[in-house]
Amino acid sequence: MTPHPKIDAIVETYLSLADAEAPGLVEGLYLEGSAALDDYRPDTSDVDFVAVTAAEPPIGALARIHHRLGAHPFEGVYLTWDDLRRNPSDLGERPQAHAGKLALRGGVNPVTWHTLAHHGVTCRGPKPAELDIWTDPAALAAWTDDNLDRYWRRLVTRASRLPSPWGLATLGGYGAVWIVTGVSRMHYTLATGDVTSKTGAARHALEVFPERWHRVVDEALRLRADDTAQPSFVSLVSGLSEHFGADRRSLYASPFERRSDVLGFADQAIVAAHELYAAR
């Protein structure tokens, strides 16, 4: 897979800043997320990375690197080569970059390790196939099943209340794509043991869920393909102008009708995914 020119530019800028600030610090750099799963959208996608250092990195240096990098959508985690050989549940927290800033500590999970091992794109260092990267299908499945309630069920519950940030977000394209493809990705992992992109998850949903839900999944695919219909979370209700009505680009007559299906599908997908895990 050939990275998008925007990805190349961000990676080159980051590595130049990192090498100038702390020569030799970043020994490995890998892409995961949409950039590794062939679903990168230059106007809306982050570039997700795993940076690998020989030992625990100096926080001050990392903070300066990301301060100079600025608002580039370059988000990820700093690990050591030894970390890659270990179960992430045993590691505690690691430095992470998010929204243009460095967080001193953030949680890690098996999805990162699995994605890196099986789909990671090498920007610097040995290829993932040459590394001893910890993976455990049972641990990945257990984490995914837990995440269905710990994150997705809670989010859907909040979104069901219209006068709330997520309730409003479900009226727009961002909320529709995030929820429909998010729960579908969890279902895909429990069904296949692998990870997939937002687009891949929606295509999976069309194959395994009843026709009753195909319209909302097709709508998520339409929105995913149209970068301009997926603003950031800050633009919560921008979807109200997504061509409902006259030219009918949307598959729905109104954002409220679509919102109802987004929440209904999410509920069904979460239940179905839990059933897959229980059947193991």
PDB file of C-alpha atoms in Angstrom:
ATOM      1  CA  MET A   1       0.000   0.000   0.000  1.00  0.00           C
ATOM      2  CA  THR A   2       1.346   3.430  -0.988  1.00  0.00           C
ATOM      3  CA  PRO A   3       0.726   6.062   1.712  1.00  0.00           C
ATOM      4  CA  HIS A   4      -1.195   9.196   0.789  1.00  0.00           C
ATOM      5  CA  PRO A   5       1.029  12.241   0.065  1.00  0.00           C
ATOM      6  CA  LYS A   6      -0.444  13.988   3.107  1.00  0.00           C
ATOM      7  CA  ILE A   7       0.631  11.058   5.287  1.00  0.00           C
ATOM      8  CA  ASP A   8       4.127  11.182   3.808  1.00  0.00           C
ATOM      9  CA  ALA A   9       4.367  14.906   4.537  1.00  0.00           C
ATOM     10  CA  ILE A  10       3.210  14.542   8.152  1.00  0.00           C
ATOM     11  CA  VAL A  11       5.557  11.621   8.815  1.00  0.00           C
ATOM     12  CA  GLU A  12       8.505  13.444   7.245  1.00  0.00           C
ATOM     13  CA  THR A  13       7.801  16.559   9.324  1.00  0.00           C
ATOM     14  CA  TYR A  14       7.474  14.550  12.528  1.00  0.00           C
ATOM     15  CA  LEU A  15      10.673  12.560  11.999  1.00  0.00           C
ATOM     16  CA  SER A  16      12.608  15.725  11.136  1.00  0.00           C
ATOM     17  CA  LEU A  17      11.439  17.374  14.355  1.00  0.00           C
ATOM     18  CA  ALA A  18      12.071  14.254  16.437  1.00  0.00           C
ATOM     19  CA  ASP A  19      15.581  13.743  15.052  1.00  0.00           C
ATOM     20  CA  ALA A  20      16.466  17.395  15.576  1.00  0.00           C
ATOM     21  CA  GLU A  21      15.192  17.400  19.151  1.00  0.00           C
ATOM     22  CA  ALA A  22      16.550  14.016  20.223  1.00  0.00           C
ATOM     23  CA  PRO A  23      18.760  12.282  17.635  1.00  0.00           C
ATOM     24  CA  GLY A  24      18.339   8.517  17.713  1.00  0.00           C
ATOM     25  CA  LEU A  25      15.355   8.605  20.083  1.00  0.00           C
ATOM     26  CA  VAL A  26      12.711   7.301  17.654  1.00  0.00           C
ATOM     27  CA  GLU A  27      14.108   3.983  16.456  1.00  0.00           C
ATOM     28  CA  GLY A  28      10.872   2.678  14.980  1.00  0.00           C
ATOM     29  CA  LEU A  29       7.817   4.401  13.552  1.00  0.00           C
ATOM     30  CA  TYR A  30       4.741   2.537  12.360  1.00  0.00           C
ATOM     31  CA  LEU A  31       1.303   3.554  11.142  1.00  0.00           C
ATOM     32  CA  GLU A  32      -1.898   1.904  12.291  1.00  0.00           C
ATOM     33  CA  GLY A  33      -5.554   2.958  12.085  1.00  0.00           C
ATOM     34  CA  SER A  34      -7.022   4.092   8.766  1.00  0.00           C
ATOM     35  CA  ALA A  35      -3.574   4.723   7.296  1.00  0.00           C
ATOM     36  CA  ALA A  36      -2.734   1.038   7.744  1.00  0.00           C
ATOM     37  CA  LEU A  37      -6.185  -0.355   6.973  1.00  0.00           C
ATOM     38  CA  ASP A  38      -6.533   1.305   3.551  1.00  0.00           C
ATOM     39  CA  ASP A  39      -9.307   3.664   4.651  1.00  0.00           C
ATOM     40  CA  TYR A  40      -7.488   6.987   5.007  1.00  0.00           C
ATOM     41  CA  ARG A  41      -9.524  10.131   4.245  1.00  0.00           C
ATOM     42  CA  PRO A  42      -7.216  13.172   3.958  1.00  0.00           C
ATOM     43  CA  ASP A  43      -9.823  15.703   5.092  1.00  0.00           C
ATOM     44  CA  THR A  44     -11.075  13.819   8.150  1.00  0.00           C
ATOM     45  CA  SER A  45      -8.711  10.998   9.168  1.00  0.00           C
ATOM     46  CA  ASP A  46      -6.008  11.191  11.787  1.00  0.00           C
ATOM     47  CA  VAL A  47      -2.657   9.596  11.071  1.00  0.00           C
ATOM     48  CA  ASP A  48      -2.319   7.036  13.859  1.00  0.00           C
ATOM     49  CA  PHE A  49       1.194   5.987  14.830  1.00  0.00           C
ATOM     50  CA  VAL A  50       3.249   3.815  17.144  1.00  0.00           C
ATOM     51  CA  ALA A  51       6.694   5.289  17.875  1.00  0.00           C
ATOM     52  CA  VAL A  52       9.244   2.910  19.374  1.00  0.00           C
ATOM     53  CA  THR A  53      12.197   3.895  21.533  1.00  0.00           C
ATOM     54  CA  ALA A  54      14.963   1.831  23.115  1.00  0.00           C
ATOM     55  CA  ALA A  55      14.043   2.882  26.657  1.00  0.00           C
ATOM     56  CA  GLU A  56      11.435   5.030  28.361  1.00  0.00           C
ATOM     57  CA  PRO A  57      11.523   8.308  26.406  1.00  0.00           C
ATOM     58  CA  PRO A  58      12.201  11.716  27.996  1.00  0.00           C
ATOM     59  CA  ILE A  59       8.822  13.406  28.388  1.00  0.00           C
ATOM     60  CA  GLY A  60      10.237  16.896  27.939  1.00  0.00           C
ATOM     61  CA  ALA A  61      11.655  16.026  24.541  1.00  0.00           C
ATOM     62  CA  LEU A  62       8.389  14.438  23.411  1.00  0.00           C
ATOM     63  CA  ALA A  63       6.409  17.478  24.560  1.00  0.00           C
ATOM     64  CA  ARG A  64       8.667  19.807  22.580  1.00  0.00           C
ATOM     65  CA  ILE A  65       8.408  17.620  19.472  1.00  0.00           C
ATOM     66  CA  HIS A  66       4.624  17.670  19.496  1.00  0.00           C
ATOM     67  CA  HIS A  67       4.445  21.338  20.392  1.00  0.00           C
ATOM     68  CA  ARG A  68       6.514  22.113  17.294  1.00  0.00           C
ATOM     69  CA  LEU A  69       4.498  19.673  15.200  1.00  0.00           C
ATOM     70  CA  GLY A  70       1.432  21.694  16.093  1.00  0.00           C
ATOM     71  CA  ALA A  71      -2.032  20.880  14.806  1.00  0.00           C
ATOM     72  CA  HIS A  72      -1.069  18.084  12.427  1.00  0.00           C
ATOM     73  CA  PRO A  73      -3.520  15.173  12.948  1.00  0.00           C
ATOM     74  CA  PHE A  74      -0.719  12.852  14.100  1.00  0.00           C
ATOM     75  CA  GLU A  75      -1.935  10.773  17.019  1.00  0.00           C
ATOM     76  CA  GLY A  76      -0.397   7.764  18.687  1.00  0.00           C
ATOM     77  CA  VAL A  77       1.565   6.141  21.451  1.00  0.00           C
ATOM     78  CA  TYR A  78       5.208   5.796  22.490  1.00  0.00           C
ATOM     79  CA  LEU A  79       6.347   2.264  23.295  1.00  0.00           C
ATOM     80  CA  THR A  80       9.667   0.496  23.753  1.00  0.00           C
ATOM     81  CA  TRP A  81      10.801  -2.601  21.875  1.00  0.00           C
ATOM     82  CA  ASP A  82      10.288  -4.531  25.101  1.00  0.00           C
ATOM     83  CA  ASP A  83       6.717  -3.209  25.379  1.00  0.00           C
ATOM     84  CA  LEU A  84       5.896  -4.761  22.012  1.00  0.00           C
ATOM     85  CA  ARG A  85       6.763  -8.200  23.373  1.00  0.00           C
ATOM     86  CA  ARG A  86       4.451  -7.846  26.373  1.00  0.00           C
ATOM     87  CA  ASN A  87       0.731  -7.970  27.079  1.00  0.00           C
ATOM     88  CA  PRO A  88      -0.484  -4.335  27.089  1.00  0.00           C
ATOM     89  CA  SER A  89      -2.643  -5.048  30.141  1.00  0.00           C
ATOM     90  CA  ASP A  90       0.596  -5.522  32.097  1.00  0.00           C
ATOM     91  CA  LEU A  91       2.136  -2.231  31.014  1.00  0.00           C
ATOM     92  CA  GLY A  92       0.030   0.429  32.659  1.00  0.00           C
ATOM     93  CA  GLU A  93       0.006   3.730  30.777  1.00  0.00           C
ATOM     94  CA  ARG A  94       2.317   5.155  28.138  1.00  0.00           C
ATOM     95  CA  PRO A  95       2.925   8.645  26.655  1.00  0.00           C
ATOM     96  CA  GLN A  96       0.423   9.479  23.940  1.00  0.00           C
ATOM     97  CA  ALA A  97      -0.078  12.269  21.431  1.00  0.00           C
ATOM     98  CA  HIS A  98      -3.625  13.501  20.929  1.00  0.00           C
ATOM     99  CA  ALA A  99      -5.118  16.619  19.359  1.00  0.00           C
ATOM    100  CA  GLY A 100      -1.720  18.228  18.880  1.00  0.00           C
ATOM    101  CA  LYS A 101      -0.639  17.758  22.480  1.00  0.00           C
ATOM    102  CA  LEU A 102       1.302  15.174  24.457  1.00  0.00           C
ATOM    103  CA  ALA A 103      -0.457  13.356  27.281  1.00  0.00           C
ATOM    104  CA  LEU A 104       2.026  12.059  29.833  1.00  0.00           C
ATOM    105  CA  ARG A 105       0.077   8.862  30.371  1.00  0.00           C
ATOM    106  CA  GLY A 106      -2.635   7.082  28.428  1.00  0.00           C
ATOM    107  CA  GLY A 107      -4.087   3.594  28.380  1.00  0.00           C
ATOM    108  CA  VAL A 108      -3.029   0.959  25.861  1.00  0.00           C
ATOM    109  CA  ASN A 109      -4.987  -2.014  24.539  1.00  0.00           C
ATOM    110  CA  PRO A 110      -4.594  -5.188  22.435  1.00  0.00           C
ATOM    111  CA  VAL A 111      -6.050  -3.563  19.313  1.00  0.00           C
ATOM    112  CA  THR A 112      -2.876  -1.519  18.839  1.00  0.00           C
ATOM    113  CA  TRP A 113      -0.638  -4.570  19.154  1.00  0.00           C
ATOM    114  CA  HIS A 114      -2.826  -6.665  16.831  1.00  0.00           C
ATOM    115  CA  THR A 115      -3.066  -3.918  14.204  1.00  0.00           C
ATOM    116  CA  LEU A 116       0.673  -3.315  14.281  1.00  0.00           C
ATOM    117  CA  ALA A 117       1.498  -7.018  14.026  1.00  0.00           C
ATOM    118  CA  HIS A 118      -0.876  -7.778  11.155  1.00  0.00           C
ATOM    119  CA  HIS A 119      -1.404  -4.496   9.328  1.00  0.00           C
ATOM    120  CA  GLY A 120       1.246  -2.020  10.468  1.00  0.00           C
ATOM    121  CA  VAL A 121       2.957   0.210   7.892  1.00  0.00           C
ATOM    122  CA  THR A 122       6.680   0.749   8.472  1.00  0.00           C
ATOM    123  CA  CYS A 123       8.044   4.290   8.281  1.00  0.00           C
ATOM    124  CA  ARG A 124      11.256   3.565  10.186  1.00  0.00           C
ATOM    125  CA  GLY A 125      12.730   0.409  11.693  1.00  0.00           C
ATOM    126  CA  PRO A 126      12.266  -3.322  11.078  1.00  0.00           C
ATOM    127  CA  LYS A 127       9.056  -4.503   9.438  1.00  0.00           C
ATOM    128  CA  PRO A 128       6.423  -5.828  11.886  1.00  0.00           C
ATOM    129  CA  ALA A 129       6.906  -9.366  10.558  1.00  0.00           C
ATOM    130  CA  GLU A 130      10.522  -9.191  11.728  1.00  0.00           C
ATOM    131  CA  LEU A 131       9.560  -8.231  15.272  1.00  0.00           C
ATOM    132  CA  ASP A 132       8.369 -10.232  18.243  1.00  0.00           C
ATOM    133  CA  ILE A 133       5.014  -8.507  18.762  1.00  0.00           C
ATOM    134  CA  TRP A 134       2.693  -9.875  21.423  1.00  0.00           C
ATOM    135  CA  THR A 135      -0.716 -10.970  20.163  1.00  0.00           C
ATOM    136  CA  ASP A 136      -3.416 -13.068  21.836  1.00  0.00           C
ATOM    137  CA  PRO A 137      -6.771 -13.676  20.114  1.00  0.00           C
ATOM    138  CA  ALA A 138      -8.498 -14.450  23.428  1.00  0.00           C
ATOM    139  CA  ALA A 139      -7.264 -11.214  24.990  1.00  0.00           C
ATOM    140  CA  LEU A 140      -8.336  -9.221  21.934  1.00  0.00           C
ATOM    141  CA  ALA A 141     -11.809 -10.753  22.068  1.00  0.00           C
ATOM    142  CA  ALA A 142     -12.159 -10.166  25.820  1.00  0.00           C
ATOM    143  CA  TRP A 143     -11.093  -6.527  25.494  1.00  0.00           C
ATOM    144  CA  THR A 144     -13.522  -6.002  22.603  1.00  0.00           C
ATOM    145  CA  ASP A 145     -16.432  -7.538  24.505  1.00  0.00           C
ATOM    146  CA  ASP A 146     -15.685  -5.323  27.501  1.00  0.00           C
ATOM    147  CA  ASN A 147     -15.350  -2.235  25.293  1.00  0.00           C
ATOM    148  CA  LEU A 148     -18.862  -2.799  23.947  1.00  0.00           C
ATOM    149  CA  ASP A 149     -20.286  -1.828  27.340  1.00  0.00           C
ATOM    150  CA  ARG A 150     -17.495   0.274  28.806  1.00  0.00           C
ATOM    151  CA  TYR A 151     -17.471   2.639  25.840  1.00  0.00           C
ATOM    152  CA  TRP A 152     -20.127   1.965  23.184  1.00  0.00           C
ATOM    153  CA  ARG A 153     -23.162   1.157  25.334  1.00  0.00           C
ATOM    154  CA  ARG A 154     -22.453   4.197  27.495  1.00  0.00           C
ATOM    155  CA  LEU A 155     -22.059   6.380  24.422  1.00  0.00           C
ATOM    156  CA  VAL A 156     -25.332   5.141  22.919  1.00  0.00           C
ATOM    157  CA  THR A 157     -27.103   5.778  26.219  1.00  0.00           C
ATOM    158  CA  ARG A 158     -25.806   9.356  26.251  1.00  0.00           C
ATOM    159  CA  ALA A 159     -26.711   9.806  22.588  1.00  0.00           C
ATOM    160  CA  SER A 160     -30.282   8.693  23.267  1.00  0.00           C
ATOM    161  CA  ARG A 161     -30.785  11.936  25.196  1.00  0.00           C
ATOM    162  CA  LEU A 162     -31.206  14.562  22.483  1.00  0.00           C
ATOM    163  CA  PRO A 163     -30.336  17.615  24.610  1.00  0.00           C
ATOM    164  CA  SER A 164     -26.760  16.421  25.097  1.00  0.00           C
ATOM    165  CA  PRO A 165     -23.539  16.718  23.066  1.00  0.00           C
ATOM    166  CA  TRP A 166     -23.754  13.181  21.708  1.00  0.00           C
ATOM    167  CA  GLY A 167     -27.503  13.437  21.264  1.00  0.00           C
ATOM    168  CA  LEU A 168     -26.930  16.398  18.958  1.00  0.00           C
ATOM    169  CA  ALA A 169     -23.963  14.698  17.287  1.00  0.00           C
ATOM    170  CA  THR A 170     -26.227  11.877  16.119  1.00  0.00           C
ATOM    171  CA  LEU A 171     -28.141  14.412  14.020  1.00  0.00           C
ATOM    172  CA  GLY A 172     -24.979  15.051  12.005  1.00  0.00           C
ATOM    173  CA  GLY A 173     -22.781  12.988   9.761  1.00  0.00           C
ATOM    174  CA  TYR A 174     -19.968  12.623  12.269  1.00  0.00           C
ATOM    175  CA  GLY A 175     -22.150  10.949  14.889  1.00  0.00           C
ATOM    176  CA  ALA A 176     -23.814   8.651  12.376  1.00  0.00           C
ATOM    177  CA  VAL A 177     -20.508   7.391  10.975  1.00  0.00           C
ATOM    178  CA  TRP A 178     -18.795   7.115  14.356  1.00  0.00           C
ATOM    179  CA  ILE A 179     -21.542   5.040  15.965  1.00  0.00           C
ATOM    180  CA  VAL A 180     -22.613   2.846  13.045  1.00  0.00           C
ATOM    181  CA  THR A 181     -19.075   1.926  12.009  1.00  0.00           C
ATOM    182  CA  GLY A 182     -17.771   1.820  15.582  1.00  0.00           C
ATOM    183  CA  VAL A 183     -20.130  -0.879  16.823  1.00  0.00           C
ATOM    184  CA  SER A 184     -19.725  -2.697  13.512  1.00  0.00           C
ATOM    185  CA  ARG A 185     -15.949  -2.814  14.037  1.00  0.00           C
ATOM    186  CA  MET A 186     -16.468  -4.449  17.422  1.00  0.00           C
ATOM    187  CA  HIS A 187     -18.793  -7.010  15.845  1.00  0.00           C
ATOM    188  CA  TYR A 188     -16.281  -7.678  13.062  1.00  0.00           C
ATOM    189  CA  THR A 189     -13.480  -8.372  15.540  1.00  0.00           C
ATOM    190  CA  LEU A 190     -15.581 -10.812  17.542  1.00  0.00           C
ATOM    191  CA  ALA A 191     -16.773 -12.499  14.343  1.00  0.00           C
ATOM    192  CA  THR A 192     -13.380 -12.823  12.642  1.00  0.00           C
ATOM    193  CA  GLY A 193     -10.633 -12.314  15.233  1.00  0.00           C
ATOM    194  CA  ASP A 194      -9.176  -9.486  13.144  1.00  0.00           C
ATOM    195  CA  VAL A 195      -9.545  -5.697  13.015  1.00  0.00           C
ATOM    196  CA  THR A 196     -10.933  -3.613  10.177  1.00  0.00           C
ATOM    197  CA  SER A 197     -11.491  -0.021   9.124  1.00  0.00           C
ATOM    198  CA  LYS A 198     -14.685   2.007   9.350  1.00  0.00           C
ATOM    199  CA  THR A 199     -15.490   1.247   5.714  1.00  0.00           C
ATOM    200  CA  GLY A 200     -14.614  -2.421   6.118  1.00  0.00           C
ATOM    201  CA  ALA A 201     -16.826  -2.642   9.191  1.00  0.00           C
ATOM    202  CA  ALA A 202     -19.804  -1.141   7.368  1.00  0.00           C
ATOM    203  CA  ARG A 203     -19.392  -3.608   4.511  1.00  0.00           C
ATOM    204  CA  HIS A 204     -19.258  -6.397   7.066  1.00  0.00           C
ATOM    205  CA  ALA A 205     -22.487  -5.112   8.621  1.00  0.00           C
ATOM    206  CA  LEU A 206     -24.239  -5.280   5.244  1.00  0.00           C
ATOM    207  CA  GLU A 207     -23.309  -8.947   5.035  1.00  0.00           C
ATOM    208  CA  VAL A 208     -24.316 -10.066   8.512  1.00  0.00           C
ATOM    209  CA  PHE A 209     -27.185  -7.842   9.692  1.00  0.00           C
ATOM    210  CA  PRO A 210     -30.806  -8.006   8.464  1.00  0.00           C
ATOM    211  CA  GLU A 211     -31.960  -5.849   5.567  1.00  0.00           C
ATOM    212  CA  ARG A 212     -33.841  -3.707   8.098  1.00  0.00           C
ATOM    213  CA  TRP A 213     -30.519  -2.015   8.916  1.00  0.00           C
ATOM    214  CA  HIS A 214     -29.003  -1.775   5.447  1.00  0.00           C
ATOM    215  CA  ARG A 215     -30.200   1.770   4.807  1.00  0.00           C
ATOM    216  CA  VAL A 216     -28.457   3.207   7.859  1.00  0.00           C
ATOM    217  CA  VAL A 217     -25.288   1.261   7.071  1.00  0.00           C
ATOM    218  CA  ASP A 218     -25.372   2.452   3.448  1.00  0.00           C
ATOM    219  CA  GLU A 219     -25.866   5.973   4.783  1.00  0.00           C
ATOM    220  CA  ALA A 220     -22.760   5.591   6.941  1.00  0.00           C
ATOM    221  CA  LEU A 221     -20.823   4.398   3.892  1.00  0.00           C
ATOM    222  CA  ARG A 222     -22.087   7.383   1.886  1.00  0.00           C
ATOM    223  CA  LEU A 223     -21.018   9.784   4.598  1.00  0.00           C
ATOM    224  CA  ARG A 224     -17.680   8.051   5.053  1.00  0.00           C
ATOM    225  CA  ALA A 225     -16.939   8.418   1.343  1.00  0.00           C
ATOM    226  CA  ASP A 226     -17.860  12.115   1.474  1.00  0.00           C
ATOM    227  CA  ASP A 227     -15.212  13.813   3.620  1.00  0.00           C
ATOM    228  CA  THR A 228     -17.149  17.065   3.665  1.00  0.00           C
ATOM    229  CA  ALA A 229     -20.076  15.359   5.392  1.00  0.00           C
ATOM    230  CA  GLN A 230     -17.936  14.262   8.330  1.00  0.00           C
ATOM    231  CA  PRO A 231     -16.884  17.355  10.252  1.00  0.00           C
ATOM    232  CA  SER A 232     -15.069  17.125  13.539  1.00  0.00           C
ATOM    233  CA  PHE A 233     -16.987  16.482  16.741  1.00  0.00           C
ATOM    234  CA  VAL A 234     -16.868  20.223  17.438  1.00  0.00           C
ATOM    235  CA  SER A 235     -19.332  20.762  14.565  1.00  0.00           C
ATOM    236  CA  LEU A 236     -22.021  18.740  16.262  1.00  0.00           C
ATOM    237  CA  VAL A 237     -25.040  19.671  14.197  1.00  0.00           C
ATOM    238  CA  SER A 238     -23.504  20.495  10.828  1.00  0.00           C
ATOM    239  CA  GLY A 239     -25.241  17.420   9.449  1.00  0.00           C
ATOM    240  CA  LEU A 240     -28.519  19.340   9.457  1.00  0.00           C
ATOM    241  CA  SER A 241     -27.441  20.810   6.114  1.00  0.00           C
ATOM    242  CA  GLU A 242     -26.389  17.501   4.537  1.00  0.00           C
ATOM    243  CA  HIS A 243     -28.808  17.734   1.633  1.00  0.00           C
ATOM    244  CA  PHE A 244     -31.863  16.318   3.326  1.00  0.00           C
ATOM    245  CA  GLY A 245     -34.941  17.065   1.293  1.00  0.00           C
ATOM    246  CA  ALA A 246     -34.642  18.587  -2.189  1.00  0.00           C
ATOM    247  CA  ASP A 247     -31.844  16.706  -3.961  1.00  0.00           C
ATOM    248  CA  ARG A 248     -31.949  13.797  -1.511  1.00  0.00           C
ATOM    249  CA  ARG A 249     -28.263  13.012  -1.344  1.00  0.00           C
ATOM    250  CA  SER A 250     -29.076  11.509   2.035  1.00  0.00           C
ATOM    251  CA  LEU A 251     -30.930   8.214   2.107  1.00  0.00           C
ATOM    252  CA  TYR A 252     -33.176   9.719   4.794  1.00  0.00           C
ATOM    253  CA  ALA A 253     -35.910  12.343   4.696  1.00  0.00           C
ATOM    254  CA  SER A 254     -34.654  13.997   7.881  1.00  0.00           C
ATOM    255  CA  PRO A 255     -31.746  13.809  10.344  1.00  0.00           C
ATOM    256  CA  PHE A 256     -34.191  12.751  13.075  1.00  0.00           C
ATOM    257  CA  GLU A 257     -35.281   9.694  11.097  1.00  0.00           C
ATOM    258  CA  ARG A 258     -31.646   8.790  10.510  1.00  0.00           C
ATOM    259  CA  ARG A 259     -30.772   9.337  14.171  1.00  0.00           C
ATOM    260  CA  SER A 260     -33.468   6.841  15.181  1.00  0.00           C
ATOM    261  CA  ASP A 261     -31.936   4.179  12.942  1.00  0.00           C
ATOM    262  CA  VAL A 262     -28.384   4.956  14.084  1.00  0.00           C
ATOM    263  CA  LEU A 263     -29.351   4.320  17.707  1.00  0.00           C
ATOM    264  CA  GLY A 264     -31.500   1.314  16.862  1.00  0.00           C
ATOM    265  CA  PHE A 265     -28.774  -0.313  14.820  1.00  0.00           C
ATOM    266  CA  ALA A 266     -26.181   0.349  17.504  1.00  0.00           C
ATOM    267  CA  ASP A 267     -28.317  -1.389  20.101  1.00  0.00           C
ATOM    268  CA  GLN A 268     -28.798  -4.442  17.875  1.00  0.00           C
ATOM    269  CA  ALA A 269     -25.113  -4.610  16.923  1.00  0.00           C
ATOM    270  CA  ILE A 270     -23.965  -4.461  20.542  1.00  0.00           C
ATOM    271  CA  VAL A 271     -26.336  -7.257  21.539  1.00  0.00           C
ATOM    272  CA  ALA A 272     -25.275  -9.386  18.557  1.00  0.00           C
ATOM    273  CA  ALA A 273     -21.583  -8.836  19.280  1.00  0.00           C
ATOM    274  CA  HIS A 274     -22.023  -9.882  22.910  1.00  0.00           C
ATOM    275  CA  GLU A 275     -23.746 -13.034  21.683  1.00  0.00           C
ATOM    276  CA  LEU A 276     -20.764 -13.840  19.467  1.00  0.00           C
ATOM    277  CA  TYR A 277     -18.422 -13.561  22.449  1.00  0.00           C
ATOM    278  CA  ALA A 278     -20.692 -15.657  24.665  1.00  0.00           C
ATOM    279  CA  ALA A 279     -20.769 -18.356  21.989  1.00  0.00           C
ATOM    280  CA  ARG A 280     -16.973 -18.690  22.207  1.00  0.00           C
TER     281      ARG A 280
END
